[in-house]
Short mmCIF file of C-alpha atoms in Angstrom, two decimals:
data_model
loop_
_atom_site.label_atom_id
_atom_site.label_comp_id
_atom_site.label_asym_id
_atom_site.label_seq_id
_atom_site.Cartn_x
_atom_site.Cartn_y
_atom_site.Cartn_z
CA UNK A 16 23.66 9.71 241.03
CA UNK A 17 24.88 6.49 239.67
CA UNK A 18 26.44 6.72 236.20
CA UNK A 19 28.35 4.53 233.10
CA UNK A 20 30.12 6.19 230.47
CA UNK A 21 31.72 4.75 227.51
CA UNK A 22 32.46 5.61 224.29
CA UNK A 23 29.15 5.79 221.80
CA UNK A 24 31.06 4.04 218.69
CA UNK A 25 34.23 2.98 217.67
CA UNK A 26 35.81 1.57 214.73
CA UNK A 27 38.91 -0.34 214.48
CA UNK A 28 40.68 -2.58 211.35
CA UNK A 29 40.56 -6.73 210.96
CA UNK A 30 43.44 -8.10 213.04
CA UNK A 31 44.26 -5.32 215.04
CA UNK A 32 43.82 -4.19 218.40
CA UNK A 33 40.82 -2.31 220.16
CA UNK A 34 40.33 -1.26 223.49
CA UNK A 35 36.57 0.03 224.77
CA UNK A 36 36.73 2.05 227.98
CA UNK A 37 34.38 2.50 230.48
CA UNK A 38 33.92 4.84 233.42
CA UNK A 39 31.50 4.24 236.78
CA UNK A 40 30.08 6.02 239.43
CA UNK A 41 28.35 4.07 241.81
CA UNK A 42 27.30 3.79 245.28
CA UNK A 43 29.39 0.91 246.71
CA UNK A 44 30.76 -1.53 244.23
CA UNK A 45 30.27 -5.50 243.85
CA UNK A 46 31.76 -6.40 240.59
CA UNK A 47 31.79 -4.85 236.67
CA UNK A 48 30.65 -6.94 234.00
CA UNK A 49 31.09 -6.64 230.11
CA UNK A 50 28.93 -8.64 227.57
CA UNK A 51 28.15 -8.69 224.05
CA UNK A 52 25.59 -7.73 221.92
CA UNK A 53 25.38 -8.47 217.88
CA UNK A 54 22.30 -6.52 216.35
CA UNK A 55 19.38 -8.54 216.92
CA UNK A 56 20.57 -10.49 219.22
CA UNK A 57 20.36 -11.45 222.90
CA UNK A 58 23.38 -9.77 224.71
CA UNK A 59 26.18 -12.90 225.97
CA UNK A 60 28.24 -12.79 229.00
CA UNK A 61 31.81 -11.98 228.41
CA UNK A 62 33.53 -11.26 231.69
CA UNK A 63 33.40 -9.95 235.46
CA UNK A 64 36.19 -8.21 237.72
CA UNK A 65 35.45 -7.58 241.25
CA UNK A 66 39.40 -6.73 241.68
CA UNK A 67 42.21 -5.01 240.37
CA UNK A 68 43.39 -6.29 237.28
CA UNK A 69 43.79 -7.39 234.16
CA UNK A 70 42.03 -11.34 233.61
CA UNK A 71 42.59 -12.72 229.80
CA UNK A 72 40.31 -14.62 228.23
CA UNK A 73 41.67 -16.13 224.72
CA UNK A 74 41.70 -12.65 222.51
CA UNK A 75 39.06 -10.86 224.71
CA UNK A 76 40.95 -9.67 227.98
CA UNK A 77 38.93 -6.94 230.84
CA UNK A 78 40.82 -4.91 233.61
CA UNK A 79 39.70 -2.86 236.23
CA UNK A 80 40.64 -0.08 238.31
CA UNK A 81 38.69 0.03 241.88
CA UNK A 82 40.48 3.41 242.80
CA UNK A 83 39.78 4.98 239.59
CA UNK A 84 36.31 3.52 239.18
CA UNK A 85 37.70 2.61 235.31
CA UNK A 86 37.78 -0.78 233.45
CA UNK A 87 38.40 -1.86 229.70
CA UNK A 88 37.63 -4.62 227.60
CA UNK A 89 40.46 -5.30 225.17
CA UNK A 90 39.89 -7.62 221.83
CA UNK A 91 42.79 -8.37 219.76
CA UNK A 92 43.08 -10.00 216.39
CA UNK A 93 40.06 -8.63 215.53
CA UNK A 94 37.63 -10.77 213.78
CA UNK A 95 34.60 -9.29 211.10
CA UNK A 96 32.47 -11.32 213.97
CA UNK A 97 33.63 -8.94 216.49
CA UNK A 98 31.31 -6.16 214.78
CA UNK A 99 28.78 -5.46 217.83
CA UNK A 100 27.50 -3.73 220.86
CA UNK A 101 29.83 -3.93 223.84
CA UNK A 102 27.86 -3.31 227.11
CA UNK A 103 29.60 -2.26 230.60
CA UNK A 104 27.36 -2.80 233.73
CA UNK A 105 28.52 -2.20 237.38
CA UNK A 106 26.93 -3.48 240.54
CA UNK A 107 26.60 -1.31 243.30
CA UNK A 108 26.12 -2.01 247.12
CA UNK A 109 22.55 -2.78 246.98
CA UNK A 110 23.27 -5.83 244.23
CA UNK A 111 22.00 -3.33 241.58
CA UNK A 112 23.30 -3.69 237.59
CA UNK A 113 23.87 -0.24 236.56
CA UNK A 114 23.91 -0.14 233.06
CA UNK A 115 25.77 2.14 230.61
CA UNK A 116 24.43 2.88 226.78
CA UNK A 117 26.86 0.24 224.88
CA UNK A 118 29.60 1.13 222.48
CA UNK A 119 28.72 -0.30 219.16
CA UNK A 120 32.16 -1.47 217.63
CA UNK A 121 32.87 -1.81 213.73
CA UNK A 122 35.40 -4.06 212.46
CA UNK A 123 36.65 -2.77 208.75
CA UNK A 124 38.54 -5.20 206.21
CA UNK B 14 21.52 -20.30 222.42
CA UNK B 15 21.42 -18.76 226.05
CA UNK B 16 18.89 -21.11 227.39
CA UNK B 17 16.09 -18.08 227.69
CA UNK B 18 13.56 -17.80 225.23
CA UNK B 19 10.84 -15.12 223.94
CA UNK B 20 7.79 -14.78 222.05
CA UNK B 21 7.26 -13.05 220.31
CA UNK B 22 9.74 -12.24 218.44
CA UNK B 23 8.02 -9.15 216.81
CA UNK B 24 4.69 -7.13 217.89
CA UNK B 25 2.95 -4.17 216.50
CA UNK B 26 0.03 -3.15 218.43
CA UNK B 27 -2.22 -0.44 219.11
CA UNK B 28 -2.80 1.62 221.99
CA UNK B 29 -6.09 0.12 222.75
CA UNK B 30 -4.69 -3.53 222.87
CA UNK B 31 -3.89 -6.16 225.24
CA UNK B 32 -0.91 -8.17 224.72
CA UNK B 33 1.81 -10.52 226.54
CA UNK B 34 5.08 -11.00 226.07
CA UNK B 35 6.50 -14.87 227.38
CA UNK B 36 9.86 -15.63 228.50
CA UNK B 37 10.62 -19.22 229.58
CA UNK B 38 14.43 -20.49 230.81
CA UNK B 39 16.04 -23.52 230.73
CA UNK B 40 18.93 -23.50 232.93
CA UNK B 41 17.59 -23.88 236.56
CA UNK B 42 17.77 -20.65 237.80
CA UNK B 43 15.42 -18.90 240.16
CA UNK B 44 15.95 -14.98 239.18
CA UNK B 45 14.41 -13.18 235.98
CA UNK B 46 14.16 -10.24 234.91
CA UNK B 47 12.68 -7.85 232.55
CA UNK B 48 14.52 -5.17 230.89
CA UNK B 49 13.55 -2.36 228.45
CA UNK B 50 16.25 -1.28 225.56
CA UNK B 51 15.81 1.58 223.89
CA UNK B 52 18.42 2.90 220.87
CA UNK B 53 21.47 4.18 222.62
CA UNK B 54 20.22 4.49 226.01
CA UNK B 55 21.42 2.24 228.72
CA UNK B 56 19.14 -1.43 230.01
CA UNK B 57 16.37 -0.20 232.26
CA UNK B 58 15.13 -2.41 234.27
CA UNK B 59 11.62 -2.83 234.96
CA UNK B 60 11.02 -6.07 237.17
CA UNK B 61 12.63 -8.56 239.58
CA UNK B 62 11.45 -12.16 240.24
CA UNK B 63 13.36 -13.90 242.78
CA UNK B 64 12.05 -17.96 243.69
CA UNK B 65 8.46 -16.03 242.10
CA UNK B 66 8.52 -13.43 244.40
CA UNK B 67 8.62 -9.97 242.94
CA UNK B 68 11.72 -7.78 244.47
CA UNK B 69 12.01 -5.03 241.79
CA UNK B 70 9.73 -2.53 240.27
CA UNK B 71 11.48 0.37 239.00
CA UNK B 72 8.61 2.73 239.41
CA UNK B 73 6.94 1.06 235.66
CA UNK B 74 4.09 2.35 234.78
CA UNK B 75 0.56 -0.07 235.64
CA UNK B 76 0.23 -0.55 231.83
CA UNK B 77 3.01 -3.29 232.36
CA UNK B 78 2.40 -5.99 234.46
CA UNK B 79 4.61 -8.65 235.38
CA UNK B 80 3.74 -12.45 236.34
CA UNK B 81 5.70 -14.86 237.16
CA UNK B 82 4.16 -18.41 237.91
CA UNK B 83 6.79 -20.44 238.73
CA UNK B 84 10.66 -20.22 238.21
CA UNK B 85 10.89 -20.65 234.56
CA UNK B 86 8.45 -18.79 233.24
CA UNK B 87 7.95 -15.08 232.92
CA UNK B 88 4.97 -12.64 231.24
CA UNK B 89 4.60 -8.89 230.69
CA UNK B 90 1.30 -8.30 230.14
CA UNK B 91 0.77 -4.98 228.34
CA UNK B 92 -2.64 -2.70 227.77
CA UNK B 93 -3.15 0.50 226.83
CA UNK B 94 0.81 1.57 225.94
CA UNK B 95 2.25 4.49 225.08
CA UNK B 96 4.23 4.77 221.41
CA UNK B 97 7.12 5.88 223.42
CA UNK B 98 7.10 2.09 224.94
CA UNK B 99 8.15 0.99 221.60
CA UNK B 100 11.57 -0.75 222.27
CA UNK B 101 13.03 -4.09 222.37
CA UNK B 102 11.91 -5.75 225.69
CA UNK B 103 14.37 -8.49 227.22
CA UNK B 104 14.42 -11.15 229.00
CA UNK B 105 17.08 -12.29 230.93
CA UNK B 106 17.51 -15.07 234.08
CA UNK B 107 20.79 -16.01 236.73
CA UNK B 108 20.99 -18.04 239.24
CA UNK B 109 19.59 -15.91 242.02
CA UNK B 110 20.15 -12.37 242.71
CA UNK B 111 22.43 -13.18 245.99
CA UNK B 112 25.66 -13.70 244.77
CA UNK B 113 26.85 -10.28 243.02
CA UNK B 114 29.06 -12.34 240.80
CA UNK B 115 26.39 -14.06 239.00
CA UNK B 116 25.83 -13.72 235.02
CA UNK B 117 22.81 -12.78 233.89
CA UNK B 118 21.64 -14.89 230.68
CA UNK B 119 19.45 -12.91 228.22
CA UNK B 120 16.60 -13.88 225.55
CA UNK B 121 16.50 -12.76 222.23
CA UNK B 122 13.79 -10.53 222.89
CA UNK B 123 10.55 -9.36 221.80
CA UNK B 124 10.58 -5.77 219.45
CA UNK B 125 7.90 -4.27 220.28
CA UNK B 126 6.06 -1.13 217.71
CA UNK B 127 3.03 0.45 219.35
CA UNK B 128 1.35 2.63 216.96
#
């Protein structure tokens, strides 16, 4: 079967680093994507690998391991705003968005 | 802002009723979707739309039914649910479903109680 893990919850410290893994299983492979969700809210885009990598965005940076079926989104100088649901999704050969539960990551003063 | 937008916002209903949710985009694309969300379980989605021509349904039950007039707009017209369809229902719209590189953008969505 086709399959997402990532961590349930995490919890990191203003201005530091975090770094939210997540795991795939899929049949065939197009592309991973990681957005955002804040509580009530409609989840936002952040990024998409389709190869090997690691691709920076400002403080939000994603990498991905084909081989390994593994990628990470990594947020540094973490802002109170950061507080939210991070959401991994892979597409498989058919063009499918396999979805995995979200890690919901608080930001402490 | 996203461009997508939902109403309602909120909904309570009973088993017995007959509802629709409405999703309209703004950005010019021809691909929407609906998607359930339920507390810590992963997106499921329930139906495709390409140029208003329905490509997914993920074996949903008939009490949902999707319709999709033209390009921008989107309903799920519900009857006789289920309080395990409670949930947040979303929204969301890309370009087309072609290009496996393509963002999906997502509405606010509609919370949805049935009691």
């Amino acid at each position: 079967g086709q399959n997402i893990d990532q961590p349930t919850e995490m919890t990191a410290t203003e201005g530091a680093i975090v770094q939210i893994n997540c795991t795939y299983q899929t049949s065939g492979f197009n592309g991973l994507f990681w957005y955002q969700q804040h509580a009530g809210e409609a989840p936002t885009f952040l990024s998409y690998n389709v190869l090997d990598g690691l691709e920076e965005k400002g403080r939000f940076s994603s990498f991905l391991s084909r081989s390994k079926g593994y990628s990470y989104l990594l947020l540094k100088e973490l802002q109170m705003k950061d507080s939210a649901s991070y959401l991994c999704a892979a597409r498989d050969s058919n063009y499918q968005l396999i979805w995995g539960a979200g890690t919901k990551l608080i930001i402490k003063p | 802002e996203t461009g997508v937008t939902q109403t309602p916002r909120h909904l309570v209903m009973g088993m017995t009723n007959k509802k629709s949710l409405k999703c309209e985009q703004h950005l010019g694309h021809n691909a929407m979707y609906w998607y359930k969300q339920s507390a810590k379980k992963p997106l499921e989605l329930m139906f495709v739309y390409n140029f208003k021509e329905q490509t997914e349904n993920n074996s949903v039950p008939s009490r949902f039914s999707p319709e999709c007039p033209n390009s921008s707009h989107l309903f799920l017209h519900l009857h006789t649910l289920q309080p395990e369809d409670s949930a947040l229902y979303l929204c969301a719209s890309s370009q087309d479903e072609g290009q496996p590189s393509y963002e999906q953008y997502f509405g606010p969505g509609t919370r949805l109680t049935v009691t």
